[in-house]
Tab-separated table of C-alpha atoms and ligand atoms in Angstrom:
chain	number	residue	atom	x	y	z
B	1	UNK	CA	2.729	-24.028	38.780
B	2	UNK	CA	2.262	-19.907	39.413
B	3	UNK	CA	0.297	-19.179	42.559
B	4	UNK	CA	-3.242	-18.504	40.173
B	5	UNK	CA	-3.407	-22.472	39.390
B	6	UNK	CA	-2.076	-23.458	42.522
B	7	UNK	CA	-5.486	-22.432	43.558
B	8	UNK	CA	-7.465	-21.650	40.550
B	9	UNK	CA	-11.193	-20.349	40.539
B	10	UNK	CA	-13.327	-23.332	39.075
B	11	UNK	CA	-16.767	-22.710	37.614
B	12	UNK	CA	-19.316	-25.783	37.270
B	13	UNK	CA	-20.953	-25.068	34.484
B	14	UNK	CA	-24.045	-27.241	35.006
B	15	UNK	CA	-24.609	-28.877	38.115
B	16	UNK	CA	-25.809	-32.346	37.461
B	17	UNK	CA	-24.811	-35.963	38.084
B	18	UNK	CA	-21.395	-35.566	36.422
B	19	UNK	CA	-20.621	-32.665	37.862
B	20	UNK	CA	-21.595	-33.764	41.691
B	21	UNK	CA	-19.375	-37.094	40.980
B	22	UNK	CA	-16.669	-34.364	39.926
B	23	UNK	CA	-17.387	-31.693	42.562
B	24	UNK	CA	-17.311	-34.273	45.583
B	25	UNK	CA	-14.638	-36.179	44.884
B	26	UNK	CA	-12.386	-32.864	44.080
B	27	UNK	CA	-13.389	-31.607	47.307
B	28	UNK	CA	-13.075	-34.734	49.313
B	29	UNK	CA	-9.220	-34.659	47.835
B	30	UNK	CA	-9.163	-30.901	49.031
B	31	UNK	CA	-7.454	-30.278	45.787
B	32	UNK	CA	-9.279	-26.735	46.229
B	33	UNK	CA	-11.168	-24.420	48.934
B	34	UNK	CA	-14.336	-24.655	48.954
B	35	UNK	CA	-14.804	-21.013	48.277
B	36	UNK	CA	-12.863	-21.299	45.131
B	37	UNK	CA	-15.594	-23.360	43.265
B	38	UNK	CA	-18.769	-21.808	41.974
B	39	UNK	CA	-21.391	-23.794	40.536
B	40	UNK	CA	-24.419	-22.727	38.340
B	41	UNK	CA	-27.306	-24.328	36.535
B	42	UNK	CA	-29.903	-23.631	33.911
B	43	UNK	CA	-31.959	-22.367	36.953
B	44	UNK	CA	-33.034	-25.170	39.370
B	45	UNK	CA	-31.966	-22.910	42.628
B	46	UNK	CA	-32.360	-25.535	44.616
B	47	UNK	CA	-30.239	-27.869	43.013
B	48	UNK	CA	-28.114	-25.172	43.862
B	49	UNK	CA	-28.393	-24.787	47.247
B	50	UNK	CA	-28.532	-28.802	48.101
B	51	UNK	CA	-24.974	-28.464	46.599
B	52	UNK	CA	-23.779	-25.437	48.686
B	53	UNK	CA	-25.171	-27.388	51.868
B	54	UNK	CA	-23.497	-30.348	50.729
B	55	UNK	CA	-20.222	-29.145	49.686
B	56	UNK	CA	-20.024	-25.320	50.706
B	57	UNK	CA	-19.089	-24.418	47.199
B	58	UNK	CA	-20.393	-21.403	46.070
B	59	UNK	CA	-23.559	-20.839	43.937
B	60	UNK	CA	-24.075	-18.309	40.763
B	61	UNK	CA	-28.182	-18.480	40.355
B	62	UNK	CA	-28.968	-14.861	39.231
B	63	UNK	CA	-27.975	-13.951	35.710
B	64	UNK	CA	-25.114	-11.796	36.976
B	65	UNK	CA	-23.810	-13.883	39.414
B	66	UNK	CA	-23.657	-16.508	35.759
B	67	UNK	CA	-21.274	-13.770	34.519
B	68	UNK	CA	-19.080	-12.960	36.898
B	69	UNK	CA	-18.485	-16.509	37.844
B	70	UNK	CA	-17.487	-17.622	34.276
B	71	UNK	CA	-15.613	-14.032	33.458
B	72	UNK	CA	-13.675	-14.854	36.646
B	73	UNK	CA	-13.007	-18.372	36.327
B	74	UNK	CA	-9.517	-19.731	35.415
B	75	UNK	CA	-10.949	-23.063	34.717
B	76	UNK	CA	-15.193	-23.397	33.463
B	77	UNK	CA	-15.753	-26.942	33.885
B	78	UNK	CA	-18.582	-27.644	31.074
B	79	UNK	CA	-20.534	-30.431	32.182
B	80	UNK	CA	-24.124	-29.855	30.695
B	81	UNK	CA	-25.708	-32.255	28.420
B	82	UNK	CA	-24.465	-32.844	24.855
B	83	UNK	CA	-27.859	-31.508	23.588
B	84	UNK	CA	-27.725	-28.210	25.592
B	85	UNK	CA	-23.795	-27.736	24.901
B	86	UNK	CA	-23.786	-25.461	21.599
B	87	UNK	CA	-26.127	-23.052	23.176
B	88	UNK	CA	-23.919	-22.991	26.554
B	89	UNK	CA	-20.607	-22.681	24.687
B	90	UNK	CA	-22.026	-19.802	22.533
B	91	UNK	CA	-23.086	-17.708	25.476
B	92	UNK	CA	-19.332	-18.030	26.996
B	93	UNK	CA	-17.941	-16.099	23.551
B	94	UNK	CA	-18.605	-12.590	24.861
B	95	UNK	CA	-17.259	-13.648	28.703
B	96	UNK	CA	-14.006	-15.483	27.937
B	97	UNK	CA	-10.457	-14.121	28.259
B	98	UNK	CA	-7.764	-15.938	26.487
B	99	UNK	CA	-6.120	-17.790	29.088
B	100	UNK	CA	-9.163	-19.452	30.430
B	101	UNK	CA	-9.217	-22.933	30.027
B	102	UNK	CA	-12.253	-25.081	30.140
B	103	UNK	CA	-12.424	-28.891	30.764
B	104	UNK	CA	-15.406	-30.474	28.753
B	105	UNK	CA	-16.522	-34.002	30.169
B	106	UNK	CA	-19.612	-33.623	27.453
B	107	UNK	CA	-19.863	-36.601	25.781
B	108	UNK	CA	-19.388	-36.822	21.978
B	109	UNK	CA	-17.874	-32.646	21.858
B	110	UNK	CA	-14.857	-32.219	19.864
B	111	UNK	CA	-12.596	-29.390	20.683
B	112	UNK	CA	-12.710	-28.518	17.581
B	113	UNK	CA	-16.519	-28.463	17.431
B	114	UNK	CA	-15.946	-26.084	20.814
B	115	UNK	CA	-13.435	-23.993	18.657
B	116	UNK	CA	-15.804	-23.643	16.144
B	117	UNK	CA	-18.585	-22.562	18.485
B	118	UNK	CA	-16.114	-20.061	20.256
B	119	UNK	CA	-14.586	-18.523	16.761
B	120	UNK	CA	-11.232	-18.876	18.547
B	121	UNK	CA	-8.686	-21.522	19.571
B	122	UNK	CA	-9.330	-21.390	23.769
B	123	UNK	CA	-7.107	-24.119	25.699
B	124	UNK	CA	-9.506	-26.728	25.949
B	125	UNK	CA	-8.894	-30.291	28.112
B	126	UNK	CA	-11.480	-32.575	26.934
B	127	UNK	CA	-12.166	-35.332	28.854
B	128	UNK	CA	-14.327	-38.529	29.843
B	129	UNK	CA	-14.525	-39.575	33.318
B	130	UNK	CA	-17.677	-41.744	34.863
B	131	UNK	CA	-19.637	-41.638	38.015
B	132	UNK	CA	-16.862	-43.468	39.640
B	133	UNK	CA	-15.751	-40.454	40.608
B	134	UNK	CA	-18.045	-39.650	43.197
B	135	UNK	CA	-15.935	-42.040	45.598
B	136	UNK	CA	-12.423	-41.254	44.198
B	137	UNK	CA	-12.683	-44.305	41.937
B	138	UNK	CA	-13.316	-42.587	38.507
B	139	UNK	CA	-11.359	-43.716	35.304
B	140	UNK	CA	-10.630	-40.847	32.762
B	141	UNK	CA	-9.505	-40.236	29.396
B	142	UNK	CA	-8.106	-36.609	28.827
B	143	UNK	CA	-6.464	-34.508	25.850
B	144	UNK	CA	-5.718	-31.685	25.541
B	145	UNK	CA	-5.965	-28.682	22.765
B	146	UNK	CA	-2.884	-27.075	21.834
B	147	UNK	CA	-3.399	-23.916	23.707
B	148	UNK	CA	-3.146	-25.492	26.880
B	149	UNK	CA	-0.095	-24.635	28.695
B	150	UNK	CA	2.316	-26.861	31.132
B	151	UNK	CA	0.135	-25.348	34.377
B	152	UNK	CA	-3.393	-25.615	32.847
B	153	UNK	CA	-2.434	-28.950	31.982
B	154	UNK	CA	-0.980	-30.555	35.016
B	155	UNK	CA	-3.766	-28.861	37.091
B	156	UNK	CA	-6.528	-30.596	34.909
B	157	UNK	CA	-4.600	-34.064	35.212
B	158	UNK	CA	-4.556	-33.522	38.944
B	159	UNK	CA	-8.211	-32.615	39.033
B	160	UNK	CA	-9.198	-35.678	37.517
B	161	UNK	CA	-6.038	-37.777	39.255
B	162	UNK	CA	-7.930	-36.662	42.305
B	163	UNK	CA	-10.843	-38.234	41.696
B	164	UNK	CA	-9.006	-41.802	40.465
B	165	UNK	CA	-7.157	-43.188	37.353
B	166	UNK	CA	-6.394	-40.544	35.159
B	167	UNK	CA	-5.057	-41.412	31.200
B	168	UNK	CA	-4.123	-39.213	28.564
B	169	UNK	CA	-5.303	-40.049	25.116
B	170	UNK	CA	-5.141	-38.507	21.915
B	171	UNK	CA	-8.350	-36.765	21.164
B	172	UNK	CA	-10.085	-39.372	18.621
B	173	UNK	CA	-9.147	-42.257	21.571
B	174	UNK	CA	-11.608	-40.428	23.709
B	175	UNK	CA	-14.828	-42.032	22.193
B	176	UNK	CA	-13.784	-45.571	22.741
B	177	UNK	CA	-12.969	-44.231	26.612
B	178	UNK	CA	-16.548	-43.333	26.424
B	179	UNK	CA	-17.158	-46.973	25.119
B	180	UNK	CA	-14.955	-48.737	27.864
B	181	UNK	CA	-15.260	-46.589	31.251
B	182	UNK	CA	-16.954	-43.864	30.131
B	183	UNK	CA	-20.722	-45.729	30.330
B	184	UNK	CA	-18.780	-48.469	31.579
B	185	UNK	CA	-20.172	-48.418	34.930
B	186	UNK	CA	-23.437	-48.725	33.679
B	187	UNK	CA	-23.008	-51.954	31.781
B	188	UNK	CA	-21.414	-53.515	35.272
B	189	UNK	CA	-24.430	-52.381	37.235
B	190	UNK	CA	-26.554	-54.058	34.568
B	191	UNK	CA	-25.148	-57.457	34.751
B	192	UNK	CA	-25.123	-56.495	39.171
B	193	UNK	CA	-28.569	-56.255	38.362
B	194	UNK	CA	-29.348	-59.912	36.733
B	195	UNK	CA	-26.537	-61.474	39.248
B	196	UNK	CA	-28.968	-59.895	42.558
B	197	UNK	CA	-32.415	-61.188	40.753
B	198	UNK	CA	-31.063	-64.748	40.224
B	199	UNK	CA	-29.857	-65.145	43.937
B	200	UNK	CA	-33.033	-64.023	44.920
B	201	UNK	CA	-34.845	-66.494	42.783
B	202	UNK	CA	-32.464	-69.151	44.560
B	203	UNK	CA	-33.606	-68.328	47.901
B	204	UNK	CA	-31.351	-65.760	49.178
B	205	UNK	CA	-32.504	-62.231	50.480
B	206	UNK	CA	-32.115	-59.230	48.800
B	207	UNK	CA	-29.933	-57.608	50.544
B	208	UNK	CA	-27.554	-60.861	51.107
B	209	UNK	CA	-27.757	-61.284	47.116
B	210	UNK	CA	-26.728	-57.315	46.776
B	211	UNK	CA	-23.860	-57.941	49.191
B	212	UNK	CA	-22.443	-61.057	47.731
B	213	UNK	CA	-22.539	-59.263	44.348
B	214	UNK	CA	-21.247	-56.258	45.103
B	215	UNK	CA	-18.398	-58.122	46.904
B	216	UNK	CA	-17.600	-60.671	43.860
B	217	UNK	CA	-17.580	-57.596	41.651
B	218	UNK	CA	-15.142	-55.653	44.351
B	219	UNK	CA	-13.210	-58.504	44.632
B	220	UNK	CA	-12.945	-59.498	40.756
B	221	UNK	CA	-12.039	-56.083	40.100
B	222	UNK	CA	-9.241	-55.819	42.662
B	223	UNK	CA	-7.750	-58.836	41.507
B	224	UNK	CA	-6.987	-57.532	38.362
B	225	UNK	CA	-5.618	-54.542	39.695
B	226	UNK	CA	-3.581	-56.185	42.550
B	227	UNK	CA	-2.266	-59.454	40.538
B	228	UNK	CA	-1.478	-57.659	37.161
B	229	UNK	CA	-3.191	-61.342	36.025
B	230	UNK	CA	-5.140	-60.566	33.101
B	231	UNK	CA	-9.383	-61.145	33.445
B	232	UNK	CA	-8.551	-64.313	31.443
B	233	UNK	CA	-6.609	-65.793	33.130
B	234	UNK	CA	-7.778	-65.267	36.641
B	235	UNK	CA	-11.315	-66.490	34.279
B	236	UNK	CA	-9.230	-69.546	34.566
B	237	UNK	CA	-8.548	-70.022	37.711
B	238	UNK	CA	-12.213	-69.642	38.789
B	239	UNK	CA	-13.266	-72.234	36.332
B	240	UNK	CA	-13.035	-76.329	37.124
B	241	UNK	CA	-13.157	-78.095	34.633
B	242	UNK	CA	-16.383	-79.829	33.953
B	243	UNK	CA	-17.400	-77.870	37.127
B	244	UNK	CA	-20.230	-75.133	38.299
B	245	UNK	CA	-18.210	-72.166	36.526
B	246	UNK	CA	-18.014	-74.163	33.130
B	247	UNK	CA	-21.568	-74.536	33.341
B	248	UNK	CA	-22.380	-71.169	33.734
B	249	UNK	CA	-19.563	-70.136	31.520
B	250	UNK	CA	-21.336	-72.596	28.387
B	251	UNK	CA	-24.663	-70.852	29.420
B	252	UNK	CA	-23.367	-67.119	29.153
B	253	UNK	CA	-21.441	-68.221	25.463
B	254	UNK	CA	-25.068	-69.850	23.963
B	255	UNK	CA	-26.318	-66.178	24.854
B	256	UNK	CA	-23.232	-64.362	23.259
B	257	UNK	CA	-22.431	-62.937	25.785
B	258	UNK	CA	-19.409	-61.274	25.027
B	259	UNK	CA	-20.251	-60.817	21.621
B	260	UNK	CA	-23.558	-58.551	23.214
B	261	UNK	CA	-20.543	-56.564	25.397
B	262	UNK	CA	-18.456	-56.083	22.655
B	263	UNK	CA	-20.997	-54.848	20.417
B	264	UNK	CA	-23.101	-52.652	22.828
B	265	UNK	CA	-19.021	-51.255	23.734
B	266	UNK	CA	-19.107	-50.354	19.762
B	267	UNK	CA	-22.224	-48.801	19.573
B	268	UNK	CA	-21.492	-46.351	22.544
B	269	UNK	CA	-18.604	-45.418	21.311
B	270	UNK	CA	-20.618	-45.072	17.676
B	271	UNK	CA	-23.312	-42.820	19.374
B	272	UNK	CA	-20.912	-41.021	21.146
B	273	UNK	CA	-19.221	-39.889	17.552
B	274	UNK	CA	-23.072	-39.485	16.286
B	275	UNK	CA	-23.921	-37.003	19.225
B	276	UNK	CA	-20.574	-34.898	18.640
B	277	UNK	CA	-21.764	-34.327	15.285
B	278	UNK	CA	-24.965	-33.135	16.005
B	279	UNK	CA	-23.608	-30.964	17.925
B	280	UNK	CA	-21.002	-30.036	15.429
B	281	UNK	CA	-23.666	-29.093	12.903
B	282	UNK	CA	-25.407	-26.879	15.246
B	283	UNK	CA	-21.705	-25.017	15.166
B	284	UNK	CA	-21.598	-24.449	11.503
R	301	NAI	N1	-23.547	-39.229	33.878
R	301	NAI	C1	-22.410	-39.840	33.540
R	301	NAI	O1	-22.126	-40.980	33.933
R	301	NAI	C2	-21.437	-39.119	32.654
R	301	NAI	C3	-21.815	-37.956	32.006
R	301	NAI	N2	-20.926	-37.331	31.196
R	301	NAI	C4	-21.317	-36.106	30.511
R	301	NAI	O2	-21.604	-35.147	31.508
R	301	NAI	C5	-22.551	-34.218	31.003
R	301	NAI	C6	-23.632	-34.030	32.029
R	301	NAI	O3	-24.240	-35.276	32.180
R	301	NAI	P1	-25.184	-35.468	33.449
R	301	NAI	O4	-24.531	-34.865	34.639
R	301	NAI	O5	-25.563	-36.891	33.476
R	301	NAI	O6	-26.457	-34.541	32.998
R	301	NAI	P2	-27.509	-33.808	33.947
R	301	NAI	O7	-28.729	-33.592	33.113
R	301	NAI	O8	-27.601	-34.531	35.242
R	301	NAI	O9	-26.829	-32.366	34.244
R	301	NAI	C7	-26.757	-31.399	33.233
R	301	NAI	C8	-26.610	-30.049	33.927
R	301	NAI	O10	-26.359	-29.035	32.961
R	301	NAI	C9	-27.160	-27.905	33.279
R	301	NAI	N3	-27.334	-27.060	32.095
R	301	NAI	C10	-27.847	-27.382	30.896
R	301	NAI	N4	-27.826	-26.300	30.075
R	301	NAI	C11	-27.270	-25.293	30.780
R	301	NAI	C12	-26.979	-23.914	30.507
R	301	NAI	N5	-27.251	-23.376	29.318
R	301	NAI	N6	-26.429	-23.151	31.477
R	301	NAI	C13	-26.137	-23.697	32.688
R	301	NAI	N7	-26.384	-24.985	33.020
R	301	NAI	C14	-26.951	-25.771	32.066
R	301	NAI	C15	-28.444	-28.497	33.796
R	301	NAI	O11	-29.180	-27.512	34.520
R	301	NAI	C16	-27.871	-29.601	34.691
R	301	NAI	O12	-27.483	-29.060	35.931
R	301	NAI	C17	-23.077	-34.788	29.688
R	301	NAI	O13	-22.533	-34.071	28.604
R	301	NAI	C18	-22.555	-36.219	29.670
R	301	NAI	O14	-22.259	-36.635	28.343
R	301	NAI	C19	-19.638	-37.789	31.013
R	301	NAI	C20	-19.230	-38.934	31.639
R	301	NAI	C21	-20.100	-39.688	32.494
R	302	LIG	O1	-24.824	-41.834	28.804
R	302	LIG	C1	-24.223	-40.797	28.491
R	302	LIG	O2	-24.357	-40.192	27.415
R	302	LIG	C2	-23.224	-40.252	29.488
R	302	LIG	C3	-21.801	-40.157	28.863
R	302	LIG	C4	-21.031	-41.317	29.476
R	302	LIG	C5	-21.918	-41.814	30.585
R	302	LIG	N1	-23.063	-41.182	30.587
């Protein structure tokens, strides 16, 4: 990797949720200096500077500052909302050199769509990580456009390798990413959510309910991961027969259960194609 990506200029472009989970976990893994990273917004300055404090990254506020910190970017990380994106991606045409590459985490955006909205064929890694990454615990899907060279590529892997599992897809995989780990996280929280409530309505505290839930979700994941047993199986294991976890088990399957997970995994992955082409139609 030449000396420029060994410690490539990165550009946040947007500065929200996404790109915080991104920002701290890439500078937790010092996979860049501080100073390297600029980050800018629509123009909440103090957004802004609650990032510089944070992180000492550098901010771009002032319309200026915008330009020169995407014209001198060798990597424009494009993590505004779906709905904002066309707009964004149009105001880059005029600022972009050909070796840039950007990384798109924007949820539903094709890199086509983003070629279309450019009028050129830019290297373009498009990707879907989660929030997971704040701690280094992310899971991502990534592609890559066929512009992208060996360097651009391996230092957009490690980007996202630094901030946890890291798997390349082809392109039209990356919606059912979305569906799996993408909003993932969310759907795991949820059931969190209904596991704390009923251990409160048995008596226990809050905070006892939180901890035993977080820990049985910690734990459940792990043993996936550190086993290789598949969910089912370990499912197994948990479950006497004719005992407590059969009970509960009966009770989940009257509800569908995993029929609801399966289909709510569809339908993200559904409105994630339905957003791309909304955006896509803004591009023709
Ligand atoms: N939140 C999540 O768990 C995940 C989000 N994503 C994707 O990340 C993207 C951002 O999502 P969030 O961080 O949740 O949204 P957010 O609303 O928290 O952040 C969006 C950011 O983009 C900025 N922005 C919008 N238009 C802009 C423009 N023209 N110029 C400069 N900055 C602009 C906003 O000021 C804001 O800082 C979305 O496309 C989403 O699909 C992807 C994976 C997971
Ligand atoms: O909900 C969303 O659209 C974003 C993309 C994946 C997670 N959050």
């Amino acid at each position: 990797m030449n000396d420029k990506l060994q410690h490539p200029k990165l550009t946040f472009f947007g500065a929200g949720s996404m790109a915080e989970a991104l920002l701290r976990g890439i500078t937790a893994a010092e996979l860049l200096p501080p100073s390297n990273i600029v980050v800018m917004n629509r123009q909440n300055a103090e957004r802004l500077q609650e990032l510089q404090q944070k992180y000492k990254i550098m901010p771009a506020s002032t319309d200026t500052d915008k330009s020169n910190a995407l014209r001198s970017a060798d990597i424009i990380l494009l993590s505004m909302k779906p709905k904002d994106a066309a707009v964004a991606i149009r105001s880059l045409k005029p600022l972009l050199h050909p070796d840039q590459l950007l990384v798109s985490v924007i949820a539903g955006l094709s890199i086509d769509t983003i070629h279309q909205l450019l009028g050129n064929a830019q290297p373009v890694v498009r990707t879907m990580p989660n929030t997971s990454s704040t701690i280094g615990l992310g899971a991502t899907g990534i592609s890559f456009s066929e512009a992208v060279n060996e360097n651009q590529r391996a230092f957009a892997i490690a980007m996202f390798e630094a901030v946890g599992l890291t798997s390349v897809v082809e392109e039209p995989m990356i919606e059912a990413v979305n569906g799996v780990s993408g909003s993932g996280p969310a759907y795991i929280y949820y059931v969190m959510e209904a596991m704390i409530q009923a251990g409160v309505e048995l008596g226990l505290t809050p905070e006892v309910a939180t901890q035993l839930t977080a820990q049985t979700v910690k734990g459940a994941a792990e043993m996936v991961i550190s086993t290789g047993e598949n969910p089912g199986e370990l499912r197994r294991k948990v479950t006497s027969p004719n005992g407590t976890t059969q009970a509960a088990l009966e009770t989940l399957d009257r509800f569908a259960f995993q029929e609801a997970i399966n289909k709510a995994i569809h339908r993200c992955a559904e409105r994630a194609r339905e957003m791309g082409d909304a955006i896509r139609a803004e591009a023709l």
